[in-house]
PDB file of C-alpha atoms in Angstrom:
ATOM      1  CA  UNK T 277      30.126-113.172  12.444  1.00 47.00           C
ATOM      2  CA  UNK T 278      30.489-111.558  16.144  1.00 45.00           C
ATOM      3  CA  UNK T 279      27.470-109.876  16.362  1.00 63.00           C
ATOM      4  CA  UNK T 280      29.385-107.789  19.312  1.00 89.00           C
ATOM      5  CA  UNK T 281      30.822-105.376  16.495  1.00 95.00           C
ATOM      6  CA  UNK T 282      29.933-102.234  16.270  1.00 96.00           C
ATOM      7  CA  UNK T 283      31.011 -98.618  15.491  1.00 97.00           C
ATOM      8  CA  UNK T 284      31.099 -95.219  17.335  1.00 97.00           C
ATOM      9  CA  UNK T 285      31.544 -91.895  15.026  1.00 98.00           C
ATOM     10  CA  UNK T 286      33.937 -89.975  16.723  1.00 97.00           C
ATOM     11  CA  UNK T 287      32.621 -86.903  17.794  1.00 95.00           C
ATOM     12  CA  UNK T 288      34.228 -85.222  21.065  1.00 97.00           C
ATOM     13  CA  UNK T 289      37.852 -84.723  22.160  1.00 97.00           C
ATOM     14  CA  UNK T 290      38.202 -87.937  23.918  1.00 97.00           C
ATOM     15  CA  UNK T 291      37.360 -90.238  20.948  1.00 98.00           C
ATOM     16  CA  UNK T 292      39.178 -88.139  18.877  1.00 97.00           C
ATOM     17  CA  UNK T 293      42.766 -88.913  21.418  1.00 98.00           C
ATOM     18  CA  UNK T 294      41.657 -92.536  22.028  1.00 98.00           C
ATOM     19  CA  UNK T 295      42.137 -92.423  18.236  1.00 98.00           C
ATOM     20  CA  UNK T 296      45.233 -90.655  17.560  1.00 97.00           C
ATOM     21  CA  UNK T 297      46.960 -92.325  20.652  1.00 97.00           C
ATOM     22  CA  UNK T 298      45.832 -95.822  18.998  1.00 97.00           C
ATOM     23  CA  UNK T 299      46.885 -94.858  16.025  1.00 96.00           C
ATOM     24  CA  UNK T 300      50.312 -94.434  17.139  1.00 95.00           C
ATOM     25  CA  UNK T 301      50.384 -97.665  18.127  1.00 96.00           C
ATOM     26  CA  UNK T 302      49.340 -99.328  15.028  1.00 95.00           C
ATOM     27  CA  UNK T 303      51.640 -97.425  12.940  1.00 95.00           C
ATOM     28  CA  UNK T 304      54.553 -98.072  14.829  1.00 95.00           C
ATOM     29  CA  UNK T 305      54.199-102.335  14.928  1.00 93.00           C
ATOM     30  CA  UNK T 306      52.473-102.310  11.204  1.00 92.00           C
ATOM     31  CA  UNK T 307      54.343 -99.979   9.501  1.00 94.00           C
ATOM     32  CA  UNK T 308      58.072 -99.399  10.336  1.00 94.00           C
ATOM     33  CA  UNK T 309      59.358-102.919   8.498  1.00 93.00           C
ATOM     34  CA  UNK T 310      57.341-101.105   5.350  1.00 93.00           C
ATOM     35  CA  UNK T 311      58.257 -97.578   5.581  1.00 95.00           C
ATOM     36  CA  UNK T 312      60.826 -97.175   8.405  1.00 94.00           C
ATOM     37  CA  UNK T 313      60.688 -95.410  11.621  1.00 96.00           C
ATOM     38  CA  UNK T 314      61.365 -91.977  10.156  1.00 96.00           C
ATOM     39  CA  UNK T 315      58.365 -91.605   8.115  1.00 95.00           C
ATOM     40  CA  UNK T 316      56.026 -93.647  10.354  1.00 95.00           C
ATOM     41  CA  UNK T 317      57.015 -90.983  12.612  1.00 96.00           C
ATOM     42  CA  UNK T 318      57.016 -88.128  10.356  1.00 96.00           C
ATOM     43  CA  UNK T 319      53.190 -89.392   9.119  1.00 96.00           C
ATOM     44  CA  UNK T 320      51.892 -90.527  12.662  1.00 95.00           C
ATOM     45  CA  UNK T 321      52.478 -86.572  13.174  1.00 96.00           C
ATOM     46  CA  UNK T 322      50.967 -85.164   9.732  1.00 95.00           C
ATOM     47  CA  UNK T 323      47.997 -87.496   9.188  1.00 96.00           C
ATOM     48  CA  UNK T 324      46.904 -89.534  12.496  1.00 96.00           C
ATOM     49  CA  UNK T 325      47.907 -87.164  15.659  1.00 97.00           C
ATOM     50  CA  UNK T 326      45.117 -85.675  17.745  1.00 97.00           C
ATOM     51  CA  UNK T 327      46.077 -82.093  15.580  1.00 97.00           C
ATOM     52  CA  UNK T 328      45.745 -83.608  12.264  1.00 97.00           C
ATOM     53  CA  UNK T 329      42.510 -85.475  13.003  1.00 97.00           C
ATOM     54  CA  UNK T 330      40.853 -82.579  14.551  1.00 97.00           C
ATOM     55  CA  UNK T 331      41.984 -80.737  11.180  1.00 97.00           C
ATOM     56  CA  UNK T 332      40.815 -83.124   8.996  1.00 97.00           C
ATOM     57  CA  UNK T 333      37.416 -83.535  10.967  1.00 97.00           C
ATOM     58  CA  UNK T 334      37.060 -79.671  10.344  1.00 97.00           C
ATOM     59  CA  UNK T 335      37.453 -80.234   6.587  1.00 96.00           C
ATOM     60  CA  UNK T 336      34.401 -83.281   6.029  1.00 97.00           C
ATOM     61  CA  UNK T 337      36.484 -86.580   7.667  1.00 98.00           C
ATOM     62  CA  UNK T 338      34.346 -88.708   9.901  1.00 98.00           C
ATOM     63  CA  UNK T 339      35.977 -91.088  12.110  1.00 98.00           C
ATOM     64  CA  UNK T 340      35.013 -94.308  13.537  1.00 98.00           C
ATOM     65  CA  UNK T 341      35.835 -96.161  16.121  1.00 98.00           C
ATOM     66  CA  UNK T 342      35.595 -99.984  15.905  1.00 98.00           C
ATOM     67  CA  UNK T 343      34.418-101.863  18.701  1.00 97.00           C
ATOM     68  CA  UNK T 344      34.408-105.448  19.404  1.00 96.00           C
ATOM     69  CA  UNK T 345      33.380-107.302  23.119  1.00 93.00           C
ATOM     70  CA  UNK T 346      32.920-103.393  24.349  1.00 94.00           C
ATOM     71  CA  UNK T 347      36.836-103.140  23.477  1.00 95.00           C
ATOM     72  CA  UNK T 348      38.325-100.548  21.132  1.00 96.00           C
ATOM     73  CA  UNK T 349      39.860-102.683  18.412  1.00 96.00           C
ATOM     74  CA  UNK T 350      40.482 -99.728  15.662  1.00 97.00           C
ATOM     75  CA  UNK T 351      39.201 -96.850  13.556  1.00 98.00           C
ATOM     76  CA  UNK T 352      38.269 -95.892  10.377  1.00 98.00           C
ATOM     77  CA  UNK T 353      38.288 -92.568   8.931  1.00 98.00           C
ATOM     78  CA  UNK T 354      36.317 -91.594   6.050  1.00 98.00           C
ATOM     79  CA  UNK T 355      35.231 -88.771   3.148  1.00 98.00           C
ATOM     80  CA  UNK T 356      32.260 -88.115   1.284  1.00 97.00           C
ATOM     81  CA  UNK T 357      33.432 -87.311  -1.805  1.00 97.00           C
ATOM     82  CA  UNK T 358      31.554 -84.458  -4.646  1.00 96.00           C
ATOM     83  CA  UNK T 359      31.919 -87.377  -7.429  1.00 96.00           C
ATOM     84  CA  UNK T 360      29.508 -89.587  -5.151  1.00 96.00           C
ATOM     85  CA  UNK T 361      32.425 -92.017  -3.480  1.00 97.00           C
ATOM     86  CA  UNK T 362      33.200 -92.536  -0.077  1.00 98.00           C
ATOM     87  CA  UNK T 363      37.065 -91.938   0.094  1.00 98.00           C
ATOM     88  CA  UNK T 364      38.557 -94.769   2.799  1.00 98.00           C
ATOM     89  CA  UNK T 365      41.414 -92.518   4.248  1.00 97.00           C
ATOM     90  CA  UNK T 366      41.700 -95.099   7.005  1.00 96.00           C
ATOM     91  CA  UNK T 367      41.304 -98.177   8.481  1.00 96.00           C
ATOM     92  CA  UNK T 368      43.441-100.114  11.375  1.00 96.00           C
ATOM     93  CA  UNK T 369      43.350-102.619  13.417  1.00 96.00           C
ATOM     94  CA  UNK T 370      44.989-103.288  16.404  1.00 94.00           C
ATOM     95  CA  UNK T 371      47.475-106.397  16.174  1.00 92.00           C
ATOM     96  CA  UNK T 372      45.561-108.231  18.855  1.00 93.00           C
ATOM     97  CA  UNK T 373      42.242-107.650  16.988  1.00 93.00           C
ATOM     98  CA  UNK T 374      43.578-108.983  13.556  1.00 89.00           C
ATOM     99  CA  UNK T 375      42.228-112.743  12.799  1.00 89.00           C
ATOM    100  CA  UNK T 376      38.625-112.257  14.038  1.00 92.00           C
ATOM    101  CA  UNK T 377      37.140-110.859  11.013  1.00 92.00           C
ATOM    102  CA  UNK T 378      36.476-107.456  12.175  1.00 95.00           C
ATOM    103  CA  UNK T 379      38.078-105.293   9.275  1.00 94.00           C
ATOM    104  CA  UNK T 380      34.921-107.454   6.796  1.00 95.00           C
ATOM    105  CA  UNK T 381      32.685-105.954   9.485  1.00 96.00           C
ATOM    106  CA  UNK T 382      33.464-102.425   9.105  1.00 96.00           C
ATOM    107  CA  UNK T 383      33.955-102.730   5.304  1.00 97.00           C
ATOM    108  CA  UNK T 384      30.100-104.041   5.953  1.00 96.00           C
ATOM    109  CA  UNK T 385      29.328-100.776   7.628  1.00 97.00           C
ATOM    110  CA  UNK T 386      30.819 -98.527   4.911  1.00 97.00           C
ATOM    111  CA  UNK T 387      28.994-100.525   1.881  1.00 96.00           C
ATOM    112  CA  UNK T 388      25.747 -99.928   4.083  1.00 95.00           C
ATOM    113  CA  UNK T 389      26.796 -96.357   4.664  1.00 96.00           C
ATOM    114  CA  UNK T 390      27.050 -95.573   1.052  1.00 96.00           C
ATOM    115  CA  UNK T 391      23.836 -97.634   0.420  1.00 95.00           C
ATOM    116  CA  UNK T 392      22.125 -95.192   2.871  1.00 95.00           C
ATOM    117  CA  UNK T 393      23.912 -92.236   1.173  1.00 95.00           C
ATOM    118  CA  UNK T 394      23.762 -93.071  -2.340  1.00 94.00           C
ATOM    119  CA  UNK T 395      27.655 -93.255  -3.130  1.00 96.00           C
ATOM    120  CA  UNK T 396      28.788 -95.377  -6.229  1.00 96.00           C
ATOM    121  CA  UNK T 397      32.051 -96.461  -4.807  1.00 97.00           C
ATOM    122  CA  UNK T 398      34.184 -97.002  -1.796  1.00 98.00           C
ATOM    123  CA  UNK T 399      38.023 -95.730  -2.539  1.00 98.00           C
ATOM    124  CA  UNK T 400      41.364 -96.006  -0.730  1.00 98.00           C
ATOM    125  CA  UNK T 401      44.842 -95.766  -1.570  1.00 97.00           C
ATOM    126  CA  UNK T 402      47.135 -98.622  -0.033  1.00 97.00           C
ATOM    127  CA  UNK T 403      51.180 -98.657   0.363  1.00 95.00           C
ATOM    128  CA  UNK T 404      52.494-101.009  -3.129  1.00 96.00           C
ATOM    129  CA  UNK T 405      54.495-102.852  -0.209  1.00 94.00           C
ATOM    130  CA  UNK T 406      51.807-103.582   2.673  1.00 95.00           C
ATOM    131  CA  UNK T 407      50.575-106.899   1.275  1.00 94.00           C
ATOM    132  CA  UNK T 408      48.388-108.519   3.655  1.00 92.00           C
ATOM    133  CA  UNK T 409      46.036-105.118   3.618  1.00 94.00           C
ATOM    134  CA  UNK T 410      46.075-105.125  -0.127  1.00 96.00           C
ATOM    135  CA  UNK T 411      45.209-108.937   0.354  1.00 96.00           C
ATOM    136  CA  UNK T 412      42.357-108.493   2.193  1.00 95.00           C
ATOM    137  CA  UNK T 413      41.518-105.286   0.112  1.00 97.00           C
ATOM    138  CA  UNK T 414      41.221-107.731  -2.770  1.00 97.00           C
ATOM    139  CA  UNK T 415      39.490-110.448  -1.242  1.00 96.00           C
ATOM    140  CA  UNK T 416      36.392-108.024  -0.445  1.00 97.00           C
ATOM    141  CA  UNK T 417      36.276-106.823  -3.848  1.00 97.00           C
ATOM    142  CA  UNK T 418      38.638-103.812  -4.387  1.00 98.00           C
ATOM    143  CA  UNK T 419      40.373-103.145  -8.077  1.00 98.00           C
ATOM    144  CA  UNK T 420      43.233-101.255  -8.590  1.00 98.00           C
ATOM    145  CA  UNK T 421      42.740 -98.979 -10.706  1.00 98.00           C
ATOM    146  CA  UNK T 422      45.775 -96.645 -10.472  1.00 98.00           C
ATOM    147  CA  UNK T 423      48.873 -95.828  -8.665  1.00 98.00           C
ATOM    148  CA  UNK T 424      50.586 -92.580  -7.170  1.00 97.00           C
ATOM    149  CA  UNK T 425      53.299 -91.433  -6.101  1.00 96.00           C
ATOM    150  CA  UNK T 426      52.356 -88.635  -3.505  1.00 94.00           C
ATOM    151  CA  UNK T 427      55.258 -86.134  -1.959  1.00 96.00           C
ATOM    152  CA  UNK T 428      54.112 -85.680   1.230  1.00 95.00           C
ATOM    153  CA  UNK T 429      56.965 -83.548   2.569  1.00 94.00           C
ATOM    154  CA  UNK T 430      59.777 -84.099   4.640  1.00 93.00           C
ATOM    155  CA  UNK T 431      61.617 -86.338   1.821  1.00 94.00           C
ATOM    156  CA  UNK T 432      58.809 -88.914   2.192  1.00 94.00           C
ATOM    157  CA  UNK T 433      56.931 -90.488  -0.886  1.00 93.00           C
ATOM    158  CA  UNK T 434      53.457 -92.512  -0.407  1.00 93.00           C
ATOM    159  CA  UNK T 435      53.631 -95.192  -3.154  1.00 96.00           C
ATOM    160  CA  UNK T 436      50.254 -96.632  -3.452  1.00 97.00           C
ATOM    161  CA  UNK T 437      47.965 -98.202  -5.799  1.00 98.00           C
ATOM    162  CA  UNK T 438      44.662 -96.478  -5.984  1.00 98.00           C
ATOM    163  CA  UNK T 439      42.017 -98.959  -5.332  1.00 98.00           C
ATOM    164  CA  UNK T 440      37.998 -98.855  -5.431  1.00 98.00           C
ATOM    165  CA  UNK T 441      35.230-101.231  -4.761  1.00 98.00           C
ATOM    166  CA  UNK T 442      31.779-100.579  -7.178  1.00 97.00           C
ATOM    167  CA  UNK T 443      28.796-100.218  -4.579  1.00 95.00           C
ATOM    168  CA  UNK T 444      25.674-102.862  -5.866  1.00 82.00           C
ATOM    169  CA  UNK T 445      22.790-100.511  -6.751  1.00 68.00           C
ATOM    170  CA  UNK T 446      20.139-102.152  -4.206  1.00 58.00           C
ATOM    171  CA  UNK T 447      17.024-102.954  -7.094  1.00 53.00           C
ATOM    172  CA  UNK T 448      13.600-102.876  -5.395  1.00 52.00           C
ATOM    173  CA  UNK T 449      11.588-105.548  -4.996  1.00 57.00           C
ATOM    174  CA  UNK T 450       8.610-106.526  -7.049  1.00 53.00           C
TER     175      UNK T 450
END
């Protein structure tokens, strides 16, 4: 592992555009031979522009930006949940950063984040069509465990399988 990883909560205006302008990078070259243009567009605007962070910020999201070698690979955006999960609204990668392991990295973060915080369960929903991220969520760990079909407006559906990954309760020693 690249012990060079590490994460920076977003918490001032700056992060909070590196983020959003990333973001509309990573949705464009991930996301338009799954979705198409329009509704990369038309989501890029409702969920991951500066606006809708800052919103979403205001209403419990942290997010995270992922740094590797001092360079801003991604971001992760999360929610504390009242049933004692940690909802994964987010997590991207830039292309260039893909292949060096860094996406097992952050999932480490978030499994030690819940440890610290007492959450059962880390839970995400993932497009039925983007295989290699539901690949990878499977190879940590993740279950599906339900699908939905979300309107989100605009003539757009999300079509995603509901996925979770079961924290380990940490058992004391001795």
């Amino acid at each position: 592992m690249n012990n060079t990883f590490h994460t920076i909560k977003a918490e001032n205006d700056k992060q909070i555009r590196e983020i959003a302008e990333l973001a509309e990078i990573i949705w464009h070259e991930h996301f338009v031979p799954i979705i198409g243009k329009e509704q990369v567009e038309y989501m890029v605007d409702k969920f991951q522009s500066y606006p809708a962070l800052k919103e979403q910020i205001k209403n419990g999201y942290e997010y995270y930006q992922l740094i590797d070698n001092n360079e801003f690979c991604g971001y992760c955006g999360i929610r504390q949940e009242d049933d004692g999960r940690l909802f994964l609204s987010k997590l991207y990668l830039k292309k260039e950063a893909r292949g060096r392991h860094l996406a097992t990295q952050a999932f480490e973060f978030l499994k030690t984040l819940c440890r610290e915080r007492g959450l059962t369960a880390v839970w995400l929903t993932c497009n039925k069509h983007n295989n290699g991220s539901l690949d990878i969520y499977r190879h940590f760990g993740f279950e599906t465990i339900d699908t939905q079909e979300a309107d989100i407006g605009n003539g757009f559906i999300m079509d995603d399988y509901i996925m979770e990954y079961k924290i380990a309760a940490v058992q004391p020693i001795g």
